[in-house]
Structures are given as C-alpha cells and as structure tokens.
C-alpha cells in the first residue's frame, strides 16, 4: 500500500502566514504540467510492487487547475501505477474556486474527497491573513460540495490567531460543525520564518496570543468536536464515523509515498527525499533530465524516531510489538523508559500493546515527543 502526493505550486495570492512552497506565476502552468508528467514517468519505479491506495493533490492551490488538466493527471497516474479501484483521491481546494459545475466535474473525473482550505469563518481574520475568500464563500463552498455528491469533505481551520478571542474561536467551530463536513484539521498558527506574520511579530506590530489562551482554544476545540461526534484521531485531526484521511494516516503510520512537484517529499521506509523548492529550478532540472531531489538514507535510529514521533500523535499510538520486532528488545526498553515519568503523571498510558497519549498528554505532546526521541 502506498500513496502519491502531488504539489501544485500555484497560488493566486500568498497568505501572510504560509510557508509552503508556492508561486503566483500561474502562466507557468503548462510547462509545469509537462514536467510533472515527465517526473511521474521517470519516478514510477519508486513505488514498484506497491498498490496505490491514496492520491493527494495539495499545494499551493490545486483548484487553480482546470478540470481537463486534473483529469489528465489522474489518467497519467492510473497509467503509471496500479491504482486501487477504491483509492482515496483528494483535491485540496480554495473555497472561491469551487462552483457547482466544477464540483460535478471533479467527481466525474474521479476525485472522491475534498480538503477545503477555509482557515476562518471571520471576515476580519481572513483579511488579516490575506485569504482570497470571504466567510460566506467558505460556508457555501462546503454546502455546494455536499450538494454535488461529495461525502468525504474535510475543512481546515487555524486557531491561536493574533487577537483572536475564545468567543471568536468558539463561533468559528460552531460554524464549522454545522456544515456537512466529516473531517476537520485544526492547527494552531505557527510563525514561520520568512513569512510576513513572522516579520511583523519580530517588528512588534503583531502580537502572539498568550500560551494560556492558546491552550484554552485547544481545549475548546477538543471539547466542541467531541460533542459534535468527531473523534480526535490525531492531535490536529478530527473525523466523524471513522472518516479518517487515509492519505495522512499513511504518513503517520509509515506507509511509502512518492511526492511529485517542487518541494514534494517522498518516503520509502529506509530513505527520504525532497524535491527542489523552486519551480524555475524544478523545470530546468526535469527538462535537462537531471535529478530534481536530494536524498537521505535513514539510519535505524532515525527510522525508529520517525516511527515514534508520528505514531504517538495518533489514536493508535506506538505499537510495542512493532518496536520490538523491528528494532529489538533493547530499543523497546529505551522507549518504555523514556515515557515512564509521563505515565506516572497521567500524560501517557499503555493499553495492551499500545503506548498512547492521554488527553493531558496531548496538551504537552511536543515535550513528550522530545523525550521519546532516541539519541
Ligand atoms: S495557505 Fe494555501 S492558498 Fe494560502 S499561500 Fe499557502 S498554499 Fe497558497
């Protein structure tokens, strides 16, 4: 079982908090699509012997592509890889790109899941973040997607915004939870170096929310989602009735994936690679038949650490059996010892084979992940 991630690097404008690789040079769409085809053909062997269970078009903004361009991409993947008939095929979309017609065509082309980047239902906050859409467009896009027959809809929200009050965050969640979406990803704002938000924070023209308020907002998130029937299956991800993102679950459970497009990452269990984060250089390299990625072979310890810090984030936790079989008894002991104190304080629990974060543990997950790392 494996996944394919495609990074579509185009955005119509740049959000002030975002550190994903993106460009507004949408005029380069055709050369990019040609290069992507070439990259797919030359890298298909990376997933040799694997059935593709998930395809995820992210970015950037994949919904800047026309339907025939998206359909051609899915056709290409079906040609190059054994794609399972029940594969989860997700498109990330911006609310203002979605129209009833576009949505119907997306379904006909084979997309069966949408991840809609809403971020906020508050017009002032959307403006502050330099988002393209309004709160109303965000709301309507989810309703339109459901009306077009999408049953797998995820929405993204950001909390911990500068100046955001508890009540404002609650209002956002109430809006989100009444929509026909069965998946929610909610991330606390991070000030990434190089973004306008980071620069304004450093200049003192923008102020970080205090830690107490951030924690309160996270508590509200877990509380309201639980009451609305959502399960927190990963620290920042919530699903109704088992509607987990299969693609992202693949990342957290160590499945192989091939990343295509500028800045995309790939992983095959023993190595990681990452494509060059520049459309210009990506095009030059692909067109010259040169390698467009850097690669790192993972040591045994790095493989273990990858497993520990991704699996502890999920409701499935760390499998002691897996650690023992794959990394040996001594490593299992090291892992168990590293969380002993957190077990005593009620932040970590062991259930049968699994080491899991408790609700209090989720609140200090970063600290526990650091403690888990084998050095
Ligand atoms: S958040 Fe999404 S739409 Fe905004 S700049 Fe980043 S990739 Fe583009």
PDB file of C-alpha atoms in Angstrom, residues 67-228:
ATOM      1  CA  UNK A  67     -10.920  20.037 -14.897  1.00  0.00           C
ATOM      2  CA  UNK A  68      -9.303  18.611 -18.043  1.00  0.00           C
ATOM      3  CA  UNK A  69      -5.848  19.220 -16.513  1.00  0.00           C
ATOM      4  CA  UNK A  70      -6.836  17.425 -13.317  1.00  0.00           C
ATOM      5  CA  UNK A  71      -8.473  14.559 -15.209  1.00  0.00           C
ATOM      6  CA  UNK A  72      -5.325  14.185 -17.336  1.00  0.00           C
ATOM      7  CA  UNK A  73      -3.221  13.927 -14.166  1.00  0.00           C
ATOM      8  CA  UNK A  74      -5.405  11.172 -12.725  1.00  0.00           C
ATOM      9  CA  UNK A  75      -5.267   9.380 -16.101  1.00  0.00           C
ATOM     10  CA  UNK A  76      -1.477   9.615 -16.008  1.00  0.00           C
ATOM     11  CA  UNK A  77      -1.284   8.118 -12.501  1.00  0.00           C
ATOM     12  CA  UNK A  78      -3.651   5.298 -13.436  1.00  0.00           C
ATOM     13  CA  UNK A  79      -1.425   4.581 -16.415  1.00  0.00           C
ATOM     14  CA  UNK A  80       1.827   4.588 -14.469  1.00  0.00           C
ATOM     15  CA  UNK A  81       0.778   2.901 -11.196  1.00  0.00           C
ATOM     16  CA  UNK A  82      -1.567   0.133 -10.116  1.00  0.00           C
ATOM     17  CA  UNK A  83      -4.174   2.394  -8.506  1.00  0.00           C
ATOM     18  CA  UNK A  84      -6.648   0.510  -6.318  1.00  0.00           C
ATOM     19  CA  UNK A  85     -10.253   0.819  -7.571  1.00  0.00           C
ATOM     20  CA  UNK A  86     -11.283   2.111  -4.116  1.00  0.00           C
ATOM     21  CA  UNK A  87      -8.381   4.563  -3.796  1.00  0.00           C
ATOM     22  CA  UNK A  88      -8.950   7.761  -1.827  1.00  0.00           C
ATOM     23  CA  UNK A  89      -8.361  10.625  -4.270  1.00  0.00           C
ATOM     24  CA  UNK A  90      -8.248  14.038  -2.610  1.00  0.00           C
ATOM     25  CA  UNK A  91      -8.095  17.528  -4.027  1.00  0.00           C
ATOM     26  CA  UNK A  92      -7.171  20.497  -1.855  1.00  0.00           C
ATOM     27  CA  UNK A  93      -9.315  23.435  -2.879  1.00  0.00           C
ATOM     28  CA  UNK A  94      -9.792  27.079  -2.080  1.00  0.00           C
ATOM     29  CA  UNK A  95     -13.448  27.956  -1.390  1.00  0.00           C
ATOM     30  CA  UNK A  96     -13.638  30.618  -4.092  1.00  0.00           C
ATOM     31  CA  UNK A  97     -12.511  28.207  -6.826  1.00  0.00           C
ATOM     32  CA  UNK A  98     -15.470  25.905  -6.223  1.00  0.00           C
ATOM     33  CA  UNK A  99     -18.614  26.197  -8.322  1.00  0.00           C
ATOM     34  CA  UNK A 100     -21.396  23.606  -8.672  1.00  0.00           C
ATOM     35  CA  UNK A 101     -20.218  22.800 -12.196  1.00  0.00           C
ATOM     36  CA  UNK A 102     -16.547  22.437 -11.244  1.00  0.00           C
ATOM     37  CA  UNK A 103     -17.517  20.182  -8.333  1.00  0.00           C
ATOM     38  CA  UNK A 104     -19.638  17.893 -10.501  1.00  0.00           C
ATOM     39  CA  UNK A 105     -16.789  17.586 -12.981  1.00  0.00           C
ATOM     40  CA  UNK A 106     -14.328  16.837 -10.201  1.00  0.00           C
ATOM     41  CA  UNK A 107     -16.441  13.886  -9.118  1.00  0.00           C
ATOM     42  CA  UNK A 108     -16.804  12.682 -12.693  1.00  0.00           C
ATOM     43  CA  UNK A 109     -13.011  12.899 -13.097  1.00  0.00           C
ATOM     44  CA  UNK A 110     -12.571  10.546 -10.123  1.00  0.00           C
ATOM     45  CA  UNK A 111     -11.956  12.769  -7.100  1.00  0.00           C
ATOM     46  CA  UNK A 112     -13.824  11.371  -4.099  1.00  0.00           C
ATOM     47  CA  UNK A 113     -12.539  13.591  -1.298  1.00  0.00           C
ATOM     48  CA  UNK A 114     -12.147  17.351  -0.909  1.00  0.00           C
ATOM     49  CA  UNK A 115      -9.994  19.226   1.546  1.00  0.00           C
ATOM     50  CA  UNK A 116     -11.230  22.807   1.619  1.00  0.00           C
ATOM     51  CA  UNK A 117      -8.857  25.448   2.987  1.00  0.00           C
ATOM     52  CA  UNK A 118     -11.197  27.660   4.984  1.00  0.00           C
ATOM     53  CA  UNK A 119      -8.979  28.704   7.918  1.00  0.00           C
ATOM     54  CA  UNK A 120     -11.594  31.020   9.435  1.00  0.00           C
ATOM     55  CA  UNK A 121     -15.260  31.985   9.242  1.00  0.00           C
ATOM     56  CA  UNK A 122     -14.448  35.514  10.339  1.00  0.00           C
ATOM     57  CA  UNK A 123     -14.080  38.065   7.528  1.00  0.00           C
ATOM     58  CA  UNK A 124     -11.742  40.316   9.526  1.00  0.00           C
ATOM     59  CA  UNK A 125      -9.435  37.374  10.317  1.00  0.00           C
ATOM     60  CA  UNK A 126      -9.498  36.210   6.675  1.00  0.00           C
ATOM     61  CA  UNK A 127      -8.470  39.681   5.585  1.00  0.00           C
ATOM     62  CA  UNK A 128      -5.678  39.804   8.175  1.00  0.00           C
ATOM     63  CA  UNK A 129      -4.337  36.501   6.803  1.00  0.00           C
ATOM     64  CA  UNK A 130      -4.649  37.722   3.183  1.00  0.00           C
ATOM     65  CA  UNK A 131      -7.011  34.884   2.282  1.00  0.00           C
ATOM     66  CA  UNK A 132      -8.810  35.263  -1.047  1.00  0.00           C
ATOM     67  CA  UNK A 133     -12.288  34.254   0.055  1.00  0.00           C
ATOM     68  CA  UNK A 134     -14.976  35.520   2.420  1.00  0.00           C
ATOM     69  CA  UNK A 135     -16.585  33.642   5.294  1.00  0.00           C
ATOM     70  CA  UNK A 136     -19.778  33.324   3.276  1.00  0.00           C
ATOM     71  CA  UNK A 137     -17.934  31.797   0.312  1.00  0.00           C
ATOM     72  CA  UNK A 138     -16.277  29.346   2.697  1.00  0.00           C
ATOM     73  CA  UNK A 139     -19.581  28.283   4.177  1.00  0.00           C
ATOM     74  CA  UNK A 140     -21.271  27.962   0.800  1.00  0.00           C
ATOM     75  CA  UNK A 141     -18.392  26.001  -0.747  1.00  0.00           C
ATOM     76  CA  UNK A 142     -18.890  23.144   1.721  1.00  0.00           C
ATOM     77  CA  UNK A 143     -22.634  23.077   1.127  1.00  0.00           C
ATOM     78  CA  UNK A 144     -22.079  23.108  -2.640  1.00  0.00           C
ATOM     79  CA  UNK A 145     -19.581  20.250  -2.376  1.00  0.00           C
ATOM     80  CA  UNK A 146     -22.077  18.135  -0.457  1.00  0.00           C
ATOM     81  CA  UNK A 147     -24.832  19.006  -2.928  1.00  0.00           C
ATOM     82  CA  UNK A 148     -22.544  17.888  -5.757  1.00  0.00           C
ATOM     83  CA  UNK A 149     -22.343  14.471  -4.086  1.00  0.00           C
ATOM     84  CA  UNK A 150     -19.067  14.656  -2.142  1.00  0.00           C
ATOM     85  CA  UNK A 151     -19.465  12.607   1.019  1.00  0.00           C
ATOM     86  CA  UNK A 152     -15.839  12.961   2.123  1.00  0.00           C
ATOM     87  CA  UNK A 153     -15.215  16.617   2.915  1.00  0.00           C
ATOM     88  CA  UNK A 154     -12.503  17.971   5.140  1.00  0.00           C
ATOM     89  CA  UNK A 155     -12.137  21.566   6.228  1.00  0.00           C
ATOM     90  CA  UNK A 156      -9.023  23.305   7.579  1.00  0.00           C
ATOM     91  CA  UNK A 157      -9.129  25.886  10.333  1.00  0.00           C
ATOM     92  CA  UNK A 158      -6.429  27.907  12.082  1.00  0.00           C
ATOM     93  CA  UNK A 159      -6.691  28.991  15.713  1.00  0.00           C
ATOM     94  CA  UNK A 160      -4.438  30.979  18.017  1.00  0.00           C
ATOM     95  CA  UNK A 161      -4.561  33.932  15.620  1.00  0.00           C
ATOM     96  CA  UNK A 162      -3.249  37.259  16.930  1.00  0.00           C
ATOM     97  CA  UNK A 163      -6.001  38.972  18.881  1.00  0.00           C
ATOM     98  CA  UNK A 164      -8.413  36.041  18.496  1.00  0.00           C
ATOM     99  CA  UNK A 165     -10.707  35.681  21.495  1.00  0.00           C
ATOM    100  CA  UNK A 166     -12.091  32.465  22.934  1.00  0.00           C
ATOM    101  CA  UNK A 167     -15.571  33.505  21.819  1.00  0.00           C
ATOM    102  CA  UNK A 168     -14.420  34.153  18.263  1.00  0.00           C
ATOM    103  CA  UNK A 169     -12.803  30.726  18.113  1.00  0.00           C
ATOM    104  CA  UNK A 170     -15.949  29.121  19.523  1.00  0.00           C
ATOM    105  CA  UNK A 171     -18.024  30.874  16.840  1.00  0.00           C
ATOM    106  CA  UNK A 172     -15.689  29.511  14.163  1.00  0.00           C
ATOM    107  CA  UNK A 173     -16.109  25.993  15.457  1.00  0.00           C
ATOM    108  CA  UNK A 174     -19.888  26.296  15.724  1.00  0.00           C
ATOM    109  CA  UNK A 175     -19.989  27.343  12.078  1.00  0.00           C
ATOM    110  CA  UNK A 176     -17.681  24.510  11.015  1.00  0.00           C
ATOM    111  CA  UNK A 177     -19.508  21.832  12.953  1.00  0.00           C
ATOM    112  CA  UNK A 178     -22.894  22.583  11.426  1.00  0.00           C
ATOM    113  CA  UNK A 179     -21.565  22.018   7.917  1.00  0.00           C
ATOM    114  CA  UNK A 180     -21.767  18.688   6.040  1.00  0.00           C
ATOM    115  CA  UNK A 181     -18.038  18.027   6.503  1.00  0.00           C
ATOM    116  CA  UNK A 182     -16.962  14.782   8.163  1.00  0.00           C
ATOM    117  CA  UNK A 183     -13.329  15.739   8.743  1.00  0.00           C
ATOM    118  CA  UNK A 184     -11.668  18.725  10.359  1.00  0.00           C
ATOM    119  CA  UNK A 185      -7.995  19.677  10.549  1.00  0.00           C
ATOM    120  CA  UNK A 186      -7.311  22.470  13.029  1.00  0.00           C
ATOM    121  CA  UNK A 187      -3.822  23.849  13.545  1.00  0.00           C
ATOM    122  CA  UNK A 188      -2.529  26.493  15.894  1.00  0.00           C
ATOM    123  CA  UNK A 189      -0.948  29.384  13.996  1.00  0.00           C
ATOM    124  CA  UNK A 190       2.810  28.991  13.656  1.00  0.00           C
ATOM    125  CA  UNK A 191       5.027  31.971  12.888  1.00  0.00           C
ATOM    126  CA  UNK A 192       7.287  30.562  10.189  1.00  0.00           C
ATOM    127  CA  UNK A 193      10.485  32.421   9.455  1.00  0.00           C
ATOM    128  CA  UNK A 194      10.305  34.379   6.216  1.00  0.00           C
ATOM    129  CA  UNK A 195       6.535  34.913   6.288  1.00  0.00           C
ATOM    130  CA  UNK A 196       5.000  38.401   6.700  1.00  0.00           C
ATOM    131  CA  UNK A 197       3.423  37.275  10.013  1.00  0.00           C
ATOM    132  CA  UNK A 198       6.852  36.298  11.337  1.00  0.00           C
ATOM    133  CA  UNK A 199       8.368  39.620  10.257  1.00  0.00           C
ATOM    134  CA  UNK A 200       5.567  41.613  11.892  1.00  0.00           C
ATOM    135  CA  UNK A 201       5.931  39.584  15.062  1.00  0.00           C
ATOM    136  CA  UNK A 202       9.652  40.401  15.172  1.00  0.00           C
ATOM    137  CA  UNK A 203       8.946  44.103  14.499  1.00  0.00           C
ATOM    138  CA  UNK A 204       6.369  44.114  17.271  1.00  0.00           C
ATOM    139  CA  UNK A 205       3.495  45.177  15.002  1.00  0.00           C
ATOM    140  CA  UNK A 206       1.730  41.880  15.586  1.00  0.00           C
ATOM    141  CA  UNK A 207       1.404  40.078  18.895  1.00  0.00           C
ATOM    142  CA  UNK A 208       1.393  36.387  19.645  1.00  0.00           C
ATOM    143  CA  UNK A 209      -1.527  35.022  21.619  1.00  0.00           C
ATOM    144  CA  UNK A 210      -0.506  34.117  25.173  1.00  0.00           C
ATOM    145  CA  UNK A 211       0.015  30.456  25.978  1.00  0.00           C
ATOM    146  CA  UNK A 212      -2.917  30.212  28.347  1.00  0.00           C
ATOM    147  CA  UNK A 213      -5.339  31.494  25.725  1.00  0.00           C
ATOM    148  CA  UNK A 214      -3.838  29.113  23.132  1.00  0.00           C
ATOM    149  CA  UNK A 215      -4.365  26.167  25.446  1.00  0.00           C
ATOM    150  CA  UNK A 216      -7.917  27.309  26.201  1.00  0.00           C
ATOM    151  CA  UNK A 217      -8.650  27.411  22.466  1.00  0.00           C
ATOM    152  CA  UNK A 218      -7.232  23.914  22.044  1.00  0.00           C
ATOM    153  CA  UNK A 219      -9.427  22.667  24.921  1.00  0.00           C
ATOM    154  CA  UNK A 220     -12.464  24.240  23.260  1.00  0.00           C
ATOM    155  CA  UNK A 221     -11.511  22.528  20.018  1.00  0.00           C
ATOM    156  CA  UNK A 222     -11.324  19.069  21.577  1.00  0.00           C
ATOM    157  CA  UNK A 223     -14.458  19.650  23.617  1.00  0.00           C
ATOM    158  CA  UNK A 224     -16.747  21.003  20.872  1.00  0.00           C
ATOM    159  CA  UNK A 225     -15.594  18.476  18.271  1.00  0.00           C
ATOM    160  CA  UNK A 226     -16.200  15.595  20.706  1.00  0.00           C
ATOM    161  CA  UNK A 227     -19.684  16.896  21.474  1.00  0.00           C
ATOM    162  CA  UNK A 228     -20.401  17.091  17.740  1.00  0.00           C
TER     163      UNK A 228
END
